[in-house]
XYZ file of C-alpha atoms in Angstrom:
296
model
C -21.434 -38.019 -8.697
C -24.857 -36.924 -9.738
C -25.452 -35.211 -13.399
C -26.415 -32.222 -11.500
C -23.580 -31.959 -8.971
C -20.896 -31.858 -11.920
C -22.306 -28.597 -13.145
C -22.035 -27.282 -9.657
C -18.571 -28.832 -8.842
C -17.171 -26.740 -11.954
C -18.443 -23.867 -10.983
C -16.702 -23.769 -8.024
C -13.520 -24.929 -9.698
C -13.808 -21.875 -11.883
C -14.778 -19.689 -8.871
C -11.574 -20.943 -6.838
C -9.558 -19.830 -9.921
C -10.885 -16.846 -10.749
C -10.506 -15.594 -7.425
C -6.768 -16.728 -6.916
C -6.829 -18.234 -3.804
C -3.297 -20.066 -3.430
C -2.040 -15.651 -3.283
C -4.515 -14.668 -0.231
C -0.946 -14.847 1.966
C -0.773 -11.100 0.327
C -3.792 -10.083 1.490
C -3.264 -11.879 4.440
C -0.345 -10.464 6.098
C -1.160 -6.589 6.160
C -4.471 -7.807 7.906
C -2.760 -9.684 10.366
C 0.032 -7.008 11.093
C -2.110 -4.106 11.134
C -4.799 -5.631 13.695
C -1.672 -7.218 15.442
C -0.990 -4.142 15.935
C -3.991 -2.422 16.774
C -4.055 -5.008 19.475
C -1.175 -3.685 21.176
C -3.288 0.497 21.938
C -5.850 -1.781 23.444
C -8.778 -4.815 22.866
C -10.005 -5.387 19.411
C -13.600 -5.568 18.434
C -14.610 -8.547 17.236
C -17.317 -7.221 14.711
C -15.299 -4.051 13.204
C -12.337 -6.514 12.867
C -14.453 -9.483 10.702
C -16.639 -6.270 8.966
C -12.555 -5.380 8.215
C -11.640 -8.180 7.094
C -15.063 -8.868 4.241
C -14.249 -4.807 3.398
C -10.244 -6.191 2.366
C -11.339 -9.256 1.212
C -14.631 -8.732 -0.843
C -12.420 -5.902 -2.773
C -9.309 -8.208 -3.223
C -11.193 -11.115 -4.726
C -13.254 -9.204 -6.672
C -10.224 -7.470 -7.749
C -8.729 -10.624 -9.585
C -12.181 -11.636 -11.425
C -12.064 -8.256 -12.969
C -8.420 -8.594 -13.569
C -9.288 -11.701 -15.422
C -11.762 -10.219 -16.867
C -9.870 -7.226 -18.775
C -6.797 -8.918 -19.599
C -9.156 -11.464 -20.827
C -10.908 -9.389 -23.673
C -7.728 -7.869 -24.078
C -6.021 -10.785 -25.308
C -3.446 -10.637 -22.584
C -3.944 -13.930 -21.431
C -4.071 -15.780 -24.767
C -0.819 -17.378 -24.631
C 0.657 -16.788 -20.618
C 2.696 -19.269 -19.255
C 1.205 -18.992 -15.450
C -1.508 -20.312 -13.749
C -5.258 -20.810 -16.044
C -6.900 -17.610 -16.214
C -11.232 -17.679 -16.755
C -11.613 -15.544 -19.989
C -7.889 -16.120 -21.570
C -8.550 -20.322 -21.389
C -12.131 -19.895 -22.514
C -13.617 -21.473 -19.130
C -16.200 -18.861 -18.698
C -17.617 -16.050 -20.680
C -16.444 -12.479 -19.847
C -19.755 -11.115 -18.623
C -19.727 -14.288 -16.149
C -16.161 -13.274 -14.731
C -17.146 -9.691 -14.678
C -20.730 -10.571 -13.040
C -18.182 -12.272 -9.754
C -16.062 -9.258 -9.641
C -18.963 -6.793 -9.376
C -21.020 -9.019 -6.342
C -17.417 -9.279 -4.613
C -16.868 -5.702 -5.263
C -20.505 -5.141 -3.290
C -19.856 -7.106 -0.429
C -16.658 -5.051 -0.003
C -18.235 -2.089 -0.776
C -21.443 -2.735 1.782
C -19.167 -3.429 4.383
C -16.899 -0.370 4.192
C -20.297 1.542 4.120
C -21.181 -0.060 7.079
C -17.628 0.600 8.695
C -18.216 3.994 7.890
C -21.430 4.411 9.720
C -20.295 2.615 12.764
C -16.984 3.684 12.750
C -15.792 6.758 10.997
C -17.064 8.271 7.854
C -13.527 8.934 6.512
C -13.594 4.928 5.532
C -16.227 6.383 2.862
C -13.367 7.638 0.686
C -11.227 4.853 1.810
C -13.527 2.556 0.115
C -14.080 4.682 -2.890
C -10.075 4.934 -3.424
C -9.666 1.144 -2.812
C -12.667 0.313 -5.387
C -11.136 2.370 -7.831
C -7.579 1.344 -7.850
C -8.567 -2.514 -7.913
C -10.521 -1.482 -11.269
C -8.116 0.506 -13.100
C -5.396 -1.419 -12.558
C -6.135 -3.296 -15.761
C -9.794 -1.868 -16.430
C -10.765 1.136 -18.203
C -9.348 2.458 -21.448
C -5.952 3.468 -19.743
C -5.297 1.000 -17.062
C -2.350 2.220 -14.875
C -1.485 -1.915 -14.684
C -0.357 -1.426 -18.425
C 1.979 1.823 -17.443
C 4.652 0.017 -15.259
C 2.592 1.341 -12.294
C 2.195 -1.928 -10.781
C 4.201 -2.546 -8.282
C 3.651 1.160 -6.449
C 0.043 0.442 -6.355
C 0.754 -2.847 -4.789
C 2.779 -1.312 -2.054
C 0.250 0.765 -1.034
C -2.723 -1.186 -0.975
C -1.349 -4.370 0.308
C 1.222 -2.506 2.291
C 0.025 1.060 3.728
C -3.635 1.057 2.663
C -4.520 -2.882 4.500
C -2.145 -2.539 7.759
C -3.387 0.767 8.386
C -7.106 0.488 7.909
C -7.560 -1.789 10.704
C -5.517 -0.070 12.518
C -7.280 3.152 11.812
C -10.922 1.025 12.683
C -9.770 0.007 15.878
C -8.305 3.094 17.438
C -9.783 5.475 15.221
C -5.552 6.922 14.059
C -2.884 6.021 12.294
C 0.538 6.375 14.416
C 3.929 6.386 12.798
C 3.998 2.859 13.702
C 1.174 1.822 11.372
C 3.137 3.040 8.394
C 6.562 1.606 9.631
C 4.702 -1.794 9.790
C 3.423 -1.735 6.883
C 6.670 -1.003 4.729
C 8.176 -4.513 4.887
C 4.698 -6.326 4.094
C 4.137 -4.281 1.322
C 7.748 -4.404 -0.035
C 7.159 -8.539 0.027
C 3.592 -8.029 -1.883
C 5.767 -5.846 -4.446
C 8.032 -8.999 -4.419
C 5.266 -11.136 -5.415
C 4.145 -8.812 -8.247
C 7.372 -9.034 -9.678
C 7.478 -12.445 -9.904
C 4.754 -12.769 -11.348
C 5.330 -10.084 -14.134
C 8.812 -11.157 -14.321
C 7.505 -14.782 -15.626
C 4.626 -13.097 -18.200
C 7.605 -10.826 -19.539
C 7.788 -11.774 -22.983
C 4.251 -12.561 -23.156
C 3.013 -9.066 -21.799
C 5.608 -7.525 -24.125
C 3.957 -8.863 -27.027
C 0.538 -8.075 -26.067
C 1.226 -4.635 -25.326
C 1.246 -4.751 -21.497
C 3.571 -2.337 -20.421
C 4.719 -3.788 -17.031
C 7.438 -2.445 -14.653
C 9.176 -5.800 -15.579
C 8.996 -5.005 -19.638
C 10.117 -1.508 -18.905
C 13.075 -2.379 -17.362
C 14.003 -6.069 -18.621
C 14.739 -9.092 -17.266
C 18.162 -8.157 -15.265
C 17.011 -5.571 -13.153
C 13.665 -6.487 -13.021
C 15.120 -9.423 -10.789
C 17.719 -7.122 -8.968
C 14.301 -5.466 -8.220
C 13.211 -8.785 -6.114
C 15.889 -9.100 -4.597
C 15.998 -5.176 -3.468
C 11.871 -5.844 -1.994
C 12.636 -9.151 -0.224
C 15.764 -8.093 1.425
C 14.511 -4.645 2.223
C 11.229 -5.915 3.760
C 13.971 -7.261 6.360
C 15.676 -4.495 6.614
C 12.568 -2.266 7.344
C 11.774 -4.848 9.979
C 15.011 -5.089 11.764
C 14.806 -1.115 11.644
C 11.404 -1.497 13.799
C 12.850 -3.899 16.260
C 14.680 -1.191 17.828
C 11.449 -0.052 19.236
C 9.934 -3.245 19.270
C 12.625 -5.876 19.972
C 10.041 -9.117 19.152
C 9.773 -7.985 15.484
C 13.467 -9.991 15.397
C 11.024 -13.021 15.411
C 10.693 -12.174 11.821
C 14.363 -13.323 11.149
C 12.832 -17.191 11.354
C 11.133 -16.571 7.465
C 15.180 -16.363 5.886
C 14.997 -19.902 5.034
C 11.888 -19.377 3.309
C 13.718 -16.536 1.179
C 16.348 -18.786 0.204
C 14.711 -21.181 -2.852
C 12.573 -18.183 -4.613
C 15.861 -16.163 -4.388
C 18.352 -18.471 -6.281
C 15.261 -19.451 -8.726
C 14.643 -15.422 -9.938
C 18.742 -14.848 -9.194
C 19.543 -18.218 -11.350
C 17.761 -16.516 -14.700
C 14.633 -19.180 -14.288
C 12.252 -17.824 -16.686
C 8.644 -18.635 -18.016
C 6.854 -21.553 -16.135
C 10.214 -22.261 -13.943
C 9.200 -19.113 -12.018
C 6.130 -20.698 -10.793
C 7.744 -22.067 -8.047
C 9.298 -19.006 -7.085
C 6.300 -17.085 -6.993
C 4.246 -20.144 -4.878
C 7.344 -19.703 -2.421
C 7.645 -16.223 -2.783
C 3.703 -16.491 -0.990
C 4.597 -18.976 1.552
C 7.190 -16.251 2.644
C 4.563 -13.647 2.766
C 2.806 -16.148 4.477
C 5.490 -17.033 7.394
C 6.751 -12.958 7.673
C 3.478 -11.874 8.204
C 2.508 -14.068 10.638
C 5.935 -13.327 12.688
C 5.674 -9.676 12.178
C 2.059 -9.832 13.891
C 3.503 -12.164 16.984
C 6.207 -9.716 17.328
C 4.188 -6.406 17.537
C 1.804 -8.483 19.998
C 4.567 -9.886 22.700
């Protein structure tokens, strides 16, 4: 390797962890169900679909750097036990980290516009309220992120707000079934969340992070994941009455079974790193058999 590729190579190392790849499963499966469905009231468009997908993406991505970003100058991320964060570890300066969150935040934002043009001009707002909520979540002076408020903004974003925005490009509604479809995806995205915050519990605690998790403690906090994963079954099996191939979605229980007994079993701190990688892979597998289901 050159001198001047290793510059280049870190870069993208940073880039890859600033924007949190290895949890694009949540962002994932509400696209994926909500076109899925779309699909079913008639052909998709290939163009609104991908200009769809850069709107979701460009906003969730850009989302994370500026999560790392205020945590980061907050001291949040000083002493967490999860995965390296940009500004807490010291790997890039905050203005860099905040510099990828705002050009992410202006692809999204250029392709709602353009959604909004082509499509409807009600995806103006749309874009405004999903711009906003990524920033405040931990930006600003009162971040709701801080105020236990997590875990409802996470349900509807990655649950109402991404199923039924393609659904609402493609057919230019949302039907009841749009927001039934979303309920389990989002319940497994509040799953993840909890996880997460579950593991940085002491840690957020003494930074002054008010999560959902330090509000109500360690006990229920996992009662709480187990309430989101086995409801986001529940909510499915509900739909199946009307759509019998959403049963398909029974085939992700074995992938429910290790992050389960790890937050169940009282793992703590780094041990819950596992559980939340798993705790994706489920998002992953659901998602994907939700969407085959609303399509057969």
């Amino acid at each position: 390797m050159t001198v001047h590729q290793e510059p280049l190579r870190a870069a993208v190392h940073n880039w890859v962890i600033g924007a949190r790849l290895k949890t694009l499963p949540v962002t994932y499966a509400p696209l994926a169900v909500g076109l899925a469905l779309a699909h079913t009231s008639g052909a998709v468009e290939w163009w609104s679909a991908a200009l769809t997908v850069v709107f979701v993406l460009g906003f969730v991505l850009g989302t994370n750097f500026f999560n790392d970003y205020s945590d980061g100058i907050r001291g949040v991320d000083d002493h967490r036990q999860g995965p390296t964060r940009m500004v807490g570890s010291g790997r890039a300066a905050p203005r860099q980290v905040f510099r990828h969150g705002a050009v992410l935040y202006g692809i999204g934002a250029l392709a709602g516009a353009m959604l909004a043009v082509t499509v409807s001009w009600w995806l103006l707002p749309v874009t405004l309220l999903v711009g906003l909520g990524g920033w405040f979540y931990t930006g600003g002076s009162r971040p709701y992120g801080y105020r236990g408020l997590g875990e409802i903004s996470i349900f509807l974003y990655h649950g109402v707000v991404f199923v039924c925005t393609p659904v609402y490009v493609q057919t230019g509604g949302v039907p009841g079934s749009a927001l039934a479809a979303s309920v389990p995806v989002g319940l497994l995205a509040c799953a993840l969340l909890t996880t997460n915050n579950l593991r940085d519990l002491p840690t957020d605690a003494a930074a002054g992070k008010i999560t959902l998790a330090v509000r109500l403690g360690a006990g229920r906090t996992r009662r709480l994941y187990v309430f989101c994963v086995a409801g986001a079954f529940v909510s499915a099996l509900l739909m199946a009455f009307s759509r019998p191939w959403v049963l398909l979605v029974l085939g992700a229980v074995p992938f429910a079974v290790f992050p389960l007994r790890r937050v169940v079993g009282k793992a703590g701190g780094r041990e819950l790193i596992p559980a939340l990688e798993h705790t994706c892979l489920l998002l992953l597998v659901f998602g994907s058999l939700q969407a085959t289901g609303l399509i057969l």
